[in-house]
Amino acid sequence: MPKSKRAKLVTLSKVNKKGKEGSLKLFANVRESVDKYQYCFVFSVENMRNTYLKALRSEFSSDSRFFFGKTKVMAKALGTTPDDEYQQNLAQLSKQKLEGDVGLFFTNQPAQAMIEYFSTYCQVDYARAGTSATREFAVPADTVYSRGGEIPADQDVPLAHSLEQTVRSLGMPTSLVKGRVVLDKPYVVCRYGDTLNSHQTRLLKLFGVATAEFRVRLIAYWSAVTHEVRDVDAMDE
């Protein structure tokens, strides 16, 4: 009779001592989740925002669980070879997919339903410095409005005169004319593909231009019933 994979001893000696307690807890929680849930997905995140990931954890708390960070510990918990994998074929998931900035999503909901849900899931937020601009944004000449021309002037209000010094310090060549913030010519805050600096991101936020899309991309999953690993992208082909 073959020995149970669950009985194998796994060492975490390569984990820094400072975070050993947290790593041991994560290791145990991942293995507990393997036993508890029907599916284990590997996922990546675009434009990571802790607020939105926390919201997802809350939304799926009744029948799912998310883990993000410490991929080496999570890989150890799943197993990286046929000899040390916690369940059959989990090593395929951890060795091939659990690399880089990714996490684990355990769920009892149908796999296809989760794939469809996250294929359209998107939360828009303000861009951060160092990311690429996904669009061009320019503020029109003449009176500067609070949304920078994003909506019609008759639906907007002029930018508060108290902000004139702020936008000028961020690079906009503005001036105050009869209490209004004015531009002599259009000012391009960013162009598509620009690597945004802190001045650009502050201006985008000031004018309410949110361009960063928080998305969760499901990469592959393991089934507790079939013990098979399936690539999500391959299912769409």
Coordinates of N, CA and C in Angstrom, one line a residue:
M1 N 0.9 -1.2 0.0 CA 0.0 0.0 0.0 C 0.9 1.2 0.0
P2 N 0.7 2.2 -0.9 CA 1.6 3.3 -1.0 C 1.4 4.2 0.2
K3 N 2.5 4.9 0.6 CA 2.5 5.8 1.7 C 1.7 7.1 1.4
S4 N 1.0 7.6 2.4 CA 0.3 8.9 2.2 C 1.3 10.0 1.9
K5 N 1.0 10.8 0.9 CA 1.8 12.0 0.7 C 1.8 13.0 1.8
R6 N 0.7 12.9 2.6 CA 0.5 13.9 3.7 C 1.5 13.6 4.9
A7 N 2.0 12.4 4.9 CA 2.9 12.0 6.0 C 4.3 12.4 5.9
K8 N 4.7 13.0 4.7 CA 6.0 13.4 4.5 C 6.4 14.6 5.3
L9 N 7.7 14.6 5.7 CA 8.2 15.7 6.5 C 8.8 16.7 5.5
V10 N 8.4 18.0 5.6 CA 9.0 19.0 4.8 C 9.6 20.1 5.6
T11 N 10.9 20.5 5.3 CA 11.6 21.4 6.0 C 11.5 22.8 5.4
L12 N 11.4 23.8 6.2 CA 11.4 25.2 5.8 C 12.7 25.9 6.2
S13 N 13.8 25.2 6.2 CA 15.0 25.7 6.8 C 15.6 26.9 5.9
K14 N 15.1 27.0 4.7 CA 15.6 28.1 3.8 C 14.9 29.4 4.0
V15 N 13.8 29.3 4.8 CA 13.0 30.5 5.1 C 13.7 31.3 6.2
N16 N 13.8 32.7 6.0 CA 14.5 33.5 7.0 C 13.8 33.3 8.4
K17 N 14.7 33.3 9.4 CA 14.2 33.0 10.8 C 13.2 34.1 11.2
K18 N 13.4 35.3 10.8 CA 12.5 36.4 11.2 C 11.1 36.2 10.9
G19 N 10.9 35.6 9.7 CA 9.5 35.3 9.3 C 9.1 33.8 9.4
K20 N 9.8 33.1 10.2 CA 9.6 31.6 10.3 C 8.2 31.3 10.8
E21 N 7.8 32.0 11.8 CA 6.5 31.7 12.4 C 5.3 32.0 11.4
G22 N 5.4 33.1 10.7 CA 4.4 33.4 9.7 C 4.5 32.4 8.5
S23 N 5.7 32.0 8.2 CA 5.8 31.0 7.1 C 5.3 29.7 7.4
L24 N 5.5 29.2 8.7 CA 4.9 28.0 9.1 C 3.4 28.0 9.1
K25 N 2.8 29.2 9.5 CA 1.4 29.4 9.5 C 0.8 29.3 8.1
L26 N 1.5 30.0 7.2 CA 1.1 30.0 5.8 C 1.2 28.6 5.2
F27 N 2.2 27.9 5.5 CA 2.4 26.5 5.0 C 1.2 25.7 5.5
A28 N 0.9 25.8 6.8 CA -0.2 25.0 7.3 C -1.5 25.4 6.7
N29 N -1.7 26.7 6.5 CA -3.0 27.1 6.0 C -3.2 26.7 4.6
V30 N -2.1 26.7 3.8 CA -2.2 26.2 2.4 C -2.6 24.8 2.3
R31 N -2.0 24.0 3.2 CA -2.3 22.5 3.2 C -3.7 22.3 3.7
E32 N -4.1 23.0 4.7 CA -5.5 22.9 5.1 C -6.5 23.2 4.0
S33 N -6.1 24.2 3.2 CA -7.0 24.6 2.1 C -7.1 23.6 1.0
V34 N -6.0 22.9 0.8 CA -6.0 21.8 -0.2 C -7.0 20.8 0.2
D35 N -7.1 20.5 1.5 CA -8.0 19.5 2.0 C -9.4 19.9 2.0
K36 N -9.6 21.3 2.1 CA -11.0 21.8 2.3 C -11.7 22.2 1.0
Y37 N -10.9 22.6 0.0 CA -11.6 23.2 -1.2 C -11.4 22.3 -2.4
Q38 N -12.4 22.4 -3.3 CA -12.4 21.6 -4.5 C -11.4 22.0 -5.6
Y39 N -11.1 23.3 -5.6 CA -10.2 23.8 -6.7 C -9.1 24.7 -6.1
C40 N -7.9 24.6 -6.7 CA -6.8 25.5 -6.3 C -6.3 26.2 -7.6
F41 N -6.5 27.5 -7.6 CA -6.1 28.3 -8.8 C -4.8 29.0 -8.5
V42 N -3.9 29.2 -9.5 CA -2.8 30.1 -9.4 C -3.3 31.4 -10.1
F43 N -3.1 32.5 -9.5 CA -3.5 33.8 -10.1 C -2.4 34.8 -10.1
S44 N -2.5 35.8 -11.0 CA -1.6 36.9 -11.0 C -2.5 38.2 -10.9
V45 N -1.9 39.3 -10.5 CA -2.6 40.5 -10.3 C -2.0 41.7 -11.2
E46 N -2.8 42.4 -11.9 CA -2.4 43.6 -12.5 C -2.7 44.8 -11.7
N47 N -1.7 45.7 -11.5 CA -2.0 47.0 -10.8 C -2.5 46.6 -9.4
M48 N -1.6 45.9 -8.6 CA -2.0 45.5 -7.3 C -2.5 46.6 -6.4
R49 N -3.6 46.4 -5.7 CA -4.2 47.3 -4.7 C -4.7 46.4 -3.6
N50 N -4.1 46.6 -2.4 CA -4.5 45.8 -1.3 C -6.0 46.0 -0.9
T51 N -6.5 47.2 -1.2 CA -7.9 47.4 -0.9 C -8.9 46.5 -1.7
Y52 N -8.6 46.3 -2.9 CA -9.4 45.5 -3.8 C -9.3 44.0 -3.5
L53 N -8.0 43.6 -3.2 CA -7.8 42.2 -2.9 C -8.5 41.9 -1.5
K54 N -8.5 42.8 -0.6 CA -9.2 42.6 0.7 C -10.7 42.5 0.4
A55 N -11.2 43.3 -0.5 CA -12.6 43.2 -0.8 C -13.0 41.9 -1.4
L56 N -12.1 41.3 -2.3 CA -12.4 40.0 -2.9 C -12.4 38.9 -1.8
R57 N -11.4 39.1 -0.9 CA -11.4 38.1 0.2 C -12.7 38.1 1.0
S58 N -13.2 39.3 1.2 CA -14.5 39.4 2.0 C -15.6 38.9 1.1
E59 N -15.7 39.2 -0.1 CA -16.7 38.7 -1.0 C -16.8 37.2 -1.1
F60 N -15.6 36.5 -1.1 CA -15.6 35.1 -1.3 C -15.3 34.3 0.0
S61 N -15.5 35.0 1.1 CA -15.0 34.4 2.4 C -15.8 33.1 2.8
S62 N -17.0 33.0 2.3 CA -17.9 31.9 2.7 C -17.5 30.5 2.1
D63 N -16.8 30.6 0.9 CA -16.5 29.3 0.2 C -15.2 29.4 -0.5
S64 N -14.3 30.3 -0.2 CA -13.1 30.5 -0.9 C -12.0 31.1 0.0
R65 N -10.8 31.0 -0.5 CA -9.7 31.7 0.3 C -8.6 32.1 -0.7
F66 N -8.0 33.3 -0.4 CA -6.9 33.8 -1.2 C -5.6 33.8 -0.4
F67 N -4.5 33.5 -1.1 CA -3.2 33.6 -0.5 C -2.3 34.4 -1.5
F68 N -1.6 35.4 -1.0 CA -0.8 36.2 -1.9 C 0.5 36.6 -1.2
G69 N 1.6 36.3 -1.9 CA 3.0 36.5 -1.3 C 3.6 35.3 -0.8
K70 N 4.9 35.3 -0.6 CA 5.7 34.2 -0.2 C 5.5 32.9 -1.0
T71 N 5.7 33.1 -2.3 CA 5.5 32.0 -3.3 C 6.3 30.7 -3.0
K72 N 7.5 30.9 -2.4 CA 8.4 29.8 -2.1 C 7.7 28.9 -1.1
V73 N 7.2 29.6 0.0 CA 6.5 28.8 1.0 C 5.3 28.1 0.5
M74 N 4.5 28.8 -0.3 CA 3.3 28.2 -0.9 C 3.7 27.0 -1.8
A75 N 4.7 27.1 -2.5 CA 5.2 26.0 -3.4 C 5.6 24.8 -2.5
K76 N 6.3 25.1 -1.4 CA 6.7 24.0 -0.5 C 5.5 23.3 0.0
A77 N 4.5 24.1 0.4 CA 3.2 23.5 0.9 C 2.6 22.6 -0.1
L78 N 2.5 23.0 -1.3 CA 1.9 22.1 -2.4 C 2.8 21.0 -2.7
G79 N 4.1 21.3 -2.7 CA 5.1 20.3 -3.1 C 5.6 20.6 -4.5
T80 N 6.9 20.4 -4.7 CA 7.5 20.7 -6.0 C 8.0 19.6 -6.8
T81 N 7.9 18.4 -6.3 CA 8.3 17.2 -7.0 C 7.2 16.1 -6.7
P82 N 7.1 15.0 -7.6 CA 6.2 14.0 -7.3 C 6.4 13.3 -5.9
D83 N 7.6 13.4 -5.4 CA 7.9 12.7 -4.1 C 7.4 13.5 -2.9
D84 N 7.4 14.9 -3.0 CA 7.0 15.7 -1.9 C 5.7 16.4 -2.1
E85 N 5.0 16.2 -3.2 CA 3.7 16.9 -3.4 C 2.7 16.4 -2.4
Y86 N 1.9 17.4 -1.9 CA 0.9 17.1 -0.9 C -0.2 16.2 -1.4
Q87 N -0.6 16.5 -2.6 CA -1.6 15.7 -3.3 C -1.2 15.4 -4.7
Q88 N -1.7 14.4 -5.3 CA -1.3 14.0 -6.7 C -1.4 15.1 -7.7
N89 N -0.2 15.4 -8.3 CA -0.1 16.4 -9.4 C -0.1 17.8 -8.9
L90 N -0.1 18.1 -7.6 CA 0.1 19.5 -7.2 C 1.4 20.0 -7.5
A91 N 2.4 19.2 -7.7 CA 3.8 19.7 -8.1 C 3.7 20.3 -9.4
Q92 N 2.9 19.8 -10.3 CA 2.8 20.4 -11.6 C 2.3 21.9 -11.5
L93 N 1.4 22.1 -10.6 CA 0.9 23.5 -10.4 C 1.9 24.4 -9.8
S94 N 2.6 23.9 -8.8 CA 3.6 24.8 -8.1 C 4.9 25.0 -8.8
K95 N 5.4 23.9 -9.5 CA 6.7 24.0 -10.2 C 6.6 24.8 -11.4
Q96 N 5.5 24.7 -12.2 CA 5.3 25.3 -13.5 C 4.7 26.7 -13.4
K97 N 3.8 26.9 -12.4 CA 3.0 28.1 -12.4 C 3.2 29.1 -11.2
L98 N 3.7 28.5 -10.1 CA 3.8 29.3 -8.9 C 5.2 30.0 -8.9
E99 N 5.4 31.0 -9.8 CA 6.6 31.7 -9.9 C 6.3 33.2 -10.1
G100 N 7.1 34.1 -9.5 CA 6.9 35.5 -9.7 C 5.8 36.0 -8.7
D101 N 5.2 37.1 -9.2 CA 4.2 37.8 -8.3 C 2.8 37.2 -8.5
V102 N 2.6 36.0 -7.9 CA 1.4 35.3 -8.1 C 0.9 34.8 -6.7
G103 N -0.4 34.3 -6.7 CA -1.0 33.8 -5.5 C -1.8 32.6 -5.7
L104 N -2.4 32.1 -4.6 CA -3.3 30.9 -4.7 C -4.7 31.3 -4.3
F105 N -5.6 30.8 -5.1 CA -7.1 31.0 -4.8 C -7.7 29.7 -4.7
F106 N -8.2 29.3 -3.5 CA -8.9 28.1 -3.3 C -10.4 28.4 -3.2
T107 N -11.2 27.5 -3.8 CA -12.6 27.7 -3.9 C -13.4 26.4 -4.0
N108 N -14.6 26.5 -3.6 CA -15.6 25.4 -3.8 C -16.6 25.7 -4.9
Q109 N -16.5 26.9 -5.4 CA -17.4 27.3 -6.5 C -16.9 26.6 -7.8
P110 N -17.8 26.4 -8.8 CA -17.4 25.7 -10.0 C -16.2 26.5 -10.7
A111 N -15.3 25.8 -11.2 CA -14.1 26.4 -11.8 C -14.5 27.3 -13.0
Q112 N -15.4 26.8 -13.9 CA -15.7 27.6 -15.0 C -16.4 28.9 -14.6
A113 N -17.2 28.9 -13.5 CA -17.9 30.1 -13.1 C -16.8 31.1 -12.6
M114 N -15.8 30.7 -11.9 CA -14.7 31.6 -11.4 C -13.9 32.1 -12.6
I115 N -13.7 31.3 -13.6 CA -13.0 31.8 -14.8 C -13.7 32.9 -15.5
E116 N -15.0 32.7 -15.6 CA -15.9 33.7 -16.3 C -16.0 34.9 -15.4
Y117 N -16.1 34.8 -14.1 CA -16.2 35.9 -13.2 C -15.0 36.8 -13.3
F118 N -13.8 36.2 -13.2 CA -12.6 37.0 -13.2 C -12.2 37.5 -14.6
S119 N -12.7 36.9 -15.6 CA -12.4 37.4 -17.0 C -12.9 38.8 -17.2
T120 N -14.0 39.2 -16.5 CA -14.6 40.5 -16.7 C -14.4 41.4 -15.4
Y121 N -13.8 40.9 -14.4 CA -13.7 41.6 -13.1 C -12.6 42.7 -13.3
C122 N -12.9 44.0 -13.0 CA -12.0 45.1 -13.1 C -12.4 46.2 -12.1
Q123 N -11.4 46.7 -11.4 CA -11.6 47.9 -10.6 C -10.6 49.0 -11.0
V124 N -11.2 50.2 -11.3 CA -10.3 51.3 -11.8 C -9.8 52.2 -10.7
D125 N -8.5 52.5 -10.7 CA -7.9 53.3 -9.6 C -7.0 54.3 -10.3
Y126 N -6.4 55.1 -9.4 CA -5.4 56.1 -9.9 C -4.1 55.4 -10.2
A127 N -3.4 55.9 -11.2 CA -2.1 55.3 -11.6 C -1.0 55.7 -10.6
R128 N 0.0 54.9 -10.5 CA 1.1 55.2 -9.6 C 2.3 55.4 -10.4
A129 N 3.3 56.2 -9.8 CA 4.5 56.5 -10.4 C 5.3 55.3 -10.8
G130 N 5.9 55.3 -12.0 CA 6.6 54.1 -12.5 C 5.8 53.2 -13.4
T131 N 4.5 53.4 -13.4 CA 3.7 52.6 -14.3 C 3.5 53.3 -15.7
S132 N 3.1 52.6 -16.7 CA 2.9 53.2 -18.0 C 1.5 53.8 -18.2
A133 N 1.5 55.0 -18.8 CA 0.2 55.6 -19.1 C -0.6 54.8 -20.1
T134 N -1.8 54.6 -19.8 CA -2.7 53.8 -20.7 C -3.5 54.7 -21.7
R135 N -3.3 56.0 -21.6 CA -4.0 56.9 -22.5 C -3.3 58.3 -22.4
E136 N -3.7 59.2 -23.3 CA -3.2 60.5 -23.3 C -4.2 61.4 -22.5
F137 N -3.7 62.3 -21.7 CA -4.5 63.3 -21.0 C -4.0 64.7 -21.2
A138 N -4.8 65.6 -21.7 CA -4.3 67.0 -21.9 C -5.4 67.9 -21.3
V139 N -5.0 68.9 -20.7 CA -5.9 70.0 -20.1 C -6.0 71.1 -21.2
P140 N -7.2 71.4 -21.6 CA -7.4 72.4 -22.6 C -7.0 73.8 -22.2
A141 N -6.7 74.7 -23.1 CA -6.3 76.1 -22.9 C -7.5 76.8 -22.3
D142 N -7.2 78.0 -21.7 CA -8.2 78.9 -21.1 C -8.5 78.5 -19.7
T143 N -9.7 78.7 -19.2 CA -10.0 78.4 -17.8 C -9.8 76.9 -17.6
V144 N -9.1 76.6 -16.5 CA -8.9 75.2 -16.1 C -10.1 74.8 -15.2
Y145 N -10.7 73.6 -15.6 CA -11.8 73.1 -14.8 C -11.4 71.9 -14.0
S146 N -12.2 71.6 -13.0 CA -11.8 70.6 -12.0 C -11.6 69.2 -12.6
R147 N -12.2 68.9 -13.7 CA -12.0 67.6 -14.3 C -11.1 67.8 -15.5
G148 N -10.5 68.9 -15.8 CA -9.5 69.1 -16.8 C -10.0 68.8 -18.2
G149 N -11.2 69.1 -18.5 CA -11.8 68.9 -19.8 C -12.3 67.5 -20.0
E150 N -12.4 66.6 -19.0 CA -12.9 65.3 -19.2 C -14.4 65.3 -19.3
I151 N -15.1 66.3 -18.9 CA -16.5 66.4 -19.0 C -16.8 67.8 -19.6
P152 N -18.0 68.1 -20.2 CA -18.3 69.4 -20.7 C -18.2 70.5 -19.7
A153 N -17.7 71.7 -20.1 CA -17.6 72.8 -19.1 C -18.8 73.1 -18.4
D154 N -20.0 73.0 -19.1 CA -21.3 73.4 -18.4 C -21.7 72.4 -17.4
Q155 N -21.0 71.2 -17.3 CA -21.3 70.2 -16.3 C -20.2 70.2 -15.2
D156 N -19.2 71.1 -15.3 CA -18.1 71.2 -14.4 C -18.0 72.5 -13.7
V157 N -17.0 72.6 -12.9 CA -16.8 73.9 -12.2 C -15.3 74.3 -12.4
P158 N -15.0 75.6 -12.4 CA -13.6 76.0 -12.5 C -12.7 75.4 -11.4
L159 N -11.5 75.1 -11.6 CA -10.6 74.6 -10.6 C -10.4 75.7 -9.5
A160 N -10.5 75.3 -8.3 CA -10.4 76.3 -7.2 C -9.1 77.1 -7.3
H161 N -9.2 78.4 -7.1 CA -8.0 79.2 -7.3 C -6.9 78.9 -6.3
S162 N -7.3 78.3 -5.1 CA -6.3 77.9 -4.1 C -5.4 76.8 -4.6
L163 N -5.8 76.1 -5.7 CA -5.0 75.0 -6.2 C -4.0 75.5 -7.3
E164 N -4.1 76.7 -7.7 CA -3.2 77.2 -8.8 C -1.7 77.0 -8.5
Q165 N -1.3 77.3 -7.3 CA 0.1 77.1 -6.9 C 0.5 75.7 -7.0
T166 N -0.4 74.8 -6.5 CA -0.2 73.4 -6.5 C 0.1 72.8 -7.9
V167 N -0.9 73.1 -8.9 CA -0.7 72.6 -10.2 C 0.5 73.2 -10.9
R168 N 0.8 74.5 -10.6 CA 2.0 75.1 -11.2 C 3.3 74.4 -10.7
S169 N 3.3 74.0 -9.4 CA 4.4 73.3 -8.8 C 4.6 72.0 -9.4
L170 N 3.5 71.4 -10.0 CA 3.6 70.1 -10.7 C 3.9 70.2 -12.1
G171 N 4.2 71.4 -12.6 CA 4.6 71.5 -14.0 C 3.7 72.2 -15.0
M172 N 2.4 72.5 -14.5 CA 1.5 73.2 -15.4 C 1.8 74.7 -15.4
P173 N 2.0 75.3 -16.6 CA 2.3 76.7 -16.7 C 1.0 77.6 -16.5
T174 N 0.4 77.5 -15.4 CA -0.8 78.2 -15.1 C -0.6 79.7 -14.6
S175 N -1.7 80.4 -14.6 CA -1.6 81.8 -13.9 C -3.0 82.0 -13.4
L176 N -3.1 83.0 -12.5 CA -4.4 83.5 -12.0 C -4.9 84.7 -12.7
V177 N -6.1 84.6 -13.3 CA -6.6 85.8 -14.0 C -8.0 86.0 -13.4
K178 N -8.2 87.1 -12.7 CA -9.5 87.5 -12.1 C -10.0 86.3 -11.2
G179 N -9.1 85.7 -10.5 CA -9.5 84.6 -9.6 C -9.7 83.3 -10.2
R180 N -9.4 83.2 -11.5 CA -9.5 81.9 -12.2 C -8.2 81.3 -12.6
V181 N -8.0 80.0 -12.5 CA -6.8 79.3 -13.0 C -6.9 79.2 -14.5
V182 N -5.8 79.7 -15.2 CA -5.9 79.8 -16.6 C -4.6 79.2 -17.2
L183 N -4.8 78.6 -18.4 CA -3.7 78.1 -19.2 C -3.7 78.9 -20.6
D184 N -2.5 79.3 -21.0 CA -2.4 80.0 -22.3 C -2.5 79.1 -23.4
K185 N -2.1 77.8 -23.2 CA -2.3 76.8 -24.3 C -2.5 75.5 -23.7
P186 N -3.0 74.5 -24.4 CA -3.2 73.2 -23.9 C -2.0 72.6 -23.2
Y187 N -2.2 71.9 -22.1 CA -1.0 71.3 -21.4 C -1.2 69.7 -21.4
V188 N -0.3 69.0 -22.0 CA -0.3 67.6 -22.0 C 0.3 67.0 -20.7
V189 N -0.6 66.4 -19.9 CA -0.1 65.8 -18.7 C 0.7 64.5 -19.0
C190 N 0.2 63.7 -19.9 CA 0.9 62.5 -20.2 C 0.4 62.0 -21.6
R191 N 1.2 61.2 -22.2 CA 0.9 60.6 -23.5 C 0.9 59.0 -23.3
Y192 N 0.2 58.4 -24.2 CA 0.1 56.9 -24.1 C 1.5 56.3 -24.1
G193 N 1.7 55.4 -23.1 CA 3.0 54.7 -23.1 C 4.1 55.4 -22.2
D194 N 3.8 56.7 -21.8 CA 4.8 57.4 -20.9 C 5.0 56.6 -19.6
T195 N 6.2 56.6 -19.1 CA 6.4 56.1 -17.8 C 6.1 57.2 -16.8
L196 N 5.1 57.1 -16.1 CA 4.6 58.2 -15.3 C 5.5 58.5 -14.1
N197 N 5.7 59.8 -13.9 CA 6.4 60.3 -12.7 C 5.4 60.7 -11.6
S198 N 5.9 61.1 -10.5 CA 5.0 61.5 -9.4 C 4.2 62.8 -9.7
H199 N 4.8 63.7 -10.5 CA 4.1 64.9 -10.8 C 2.9 64.6 -11.7
Q200 N 3.1 63.7 -12.7 CA 2.0 63.3 -13.6 C 0.9 62.6 -12.8
T201 N 1.3 61.6 -12.0 CA 0.3 60.9 -11.2 C -0.5 61.8 -10.3
R202 N 0.1 62.8 -9.7 CA -0.6 63.7 -8.8 C -1.6 64.5 -9.6
L203 N -1.2 65.0 -10.8 CA -2.1 65.7 -11.6 C -3.3 64.9 -12.1
L204 N -3.0 63.7 -12.5 CA -4.1 62.8 -12.9 C -5.1 62.6 -11.8
K205 N -4.6 62.4 -10.6 CA -5.5 62.2 -9.4 C -6.3 63.5 -9.1
L206 N -5.6 64.6 -9.2 CA -6.2 65.9 -8.9 C -7.4 66.2 -9.9
F207 N -7.2 65.8 -11.1 CA -8.3 66.0 -12.1 C -9.3 64.8 -12.2
G208 N -9.1 63.8 -11.3 CA -10.0 62.7 -11.3 C -9.9 61.7 -12.4
V209 N -8.7 61.6 -13.0 CA -8.5 60.7 -14.1 C -7.9 59.4 -13.6
A210 N -8.7 58.4 -13.5 CA -8.2 57.1 -13.0 C -8.0 56.2 -14.2
T211 N -6.8 55.7 -14.3 CA -6.4 54.9 -15.5 C -5.9 53.5 -15.2
A212 N -5.6 53.2 -13.9 CA -5.0 51.9 -13.5 C -6.2 50.9 -13.3
E213 N -6.1 49.7 -14.0 CA -7.1 48.7 -13.9 C -6.6 47.5 -13.0
F214 N -7.2 47.4 -11.9 CA -6.9 46.2 -11.0 C -7.6 45.0 -11.6
R215 N -6.9 44.0 -12.0 CA -7.4 42.8 -12.5 C -6.8 41.5 -11.9
V216 N -7.6 40.5 -11.8 CA -7.1 39.2 -11.4 C -7.1 38.2 -12.5
R217 N -5.9 37.7 -12.9 CA -5.9 36.8 -14.0 C -5.6 35.4 -13.5
L218 N -6.6 34.5 -13.8 CA -6.4 33.1 -13.4 C -5.5 32.4 -14.4
I219 N -4.5 31.7 -13.9 CA -3.5 31.1 -14.8 C -3.7 29.6 -15.0
A220 N -3.9 28.9 -14.0 CA -4.1 27.5 -14.0 C -4.8 27.0 -12.8
Y221 N -5.4 25.8 -12.8 CA -6.0 25.3 -11.6 C -5.8 23.8 -11.4
W222 N -5.9 23.3 -10.2 CA -5.9 21.9 -9.9 C -7.2 21.5 -9.3
S223 N -7.7 20.3 -9.7 CA -9.0 19.8 -9.2 C -8.8 18.7 -8.1
A224 N -9.4 18.8 -7.0 CA -9.3 17.8 -5.9 C -10.0 16.5 -6.3
V225 N -10.9 16.6 -7.2 CA -11.7 15.4 -7.7 C -10.9 14.6 -8.7
T226 N -10.4 15.3 -9.7 CA -9.7 14.6 -10.8 C -8.1 14.6 -10.6
H227 N -7.6 15.5 -9.8 CA -6.2 15.6 -9.6 C -5.5 16.1 -10.8
E228 N -6.3 16.7 -11.7 CA -5.7 17.2 -13.0 C -5.4 18.7 -12.8
V229 N -4.3 19.2 -13.6 CA -4.0 20.6 -13.6 C -4.3 21.1 -15.0
R230 N -5.0 22.2 -15.1 CA -5.5 22.7 -16.4 C -5.0 24.1 -16.5
D231 N -4.5 24.5 -17.7 CA -4.2 25.9 -18.0 C -5.5 26.6 -18.4
V232 N -5.7 27.8 -17.8 CA -6.9 28.5 -18.1 C -6.9 29.1 -19.5
D233 N -5.7 29.6 -20.0 CA -5.6 30.1 -21.3 C -5.9 29.1 -22.4
A234 N -5.5 27.8 -22.1 CA -5.6 26.7 -23.1 C -7.1 26.4 -23.2
M235 N -7.9 26.6 -22.2 CA -9.3 26.3 -22.3 C -10.1 27.3 -23.2
D236 N -9.5 28.5 -23.4 CA -10.2 29.5 -24.3 C -9.9 29.3 -25.8
E237 N -8.9 28.4 -26.1 CA -8.5 28.2 -27.5 C -9.4 27.3 -28.2

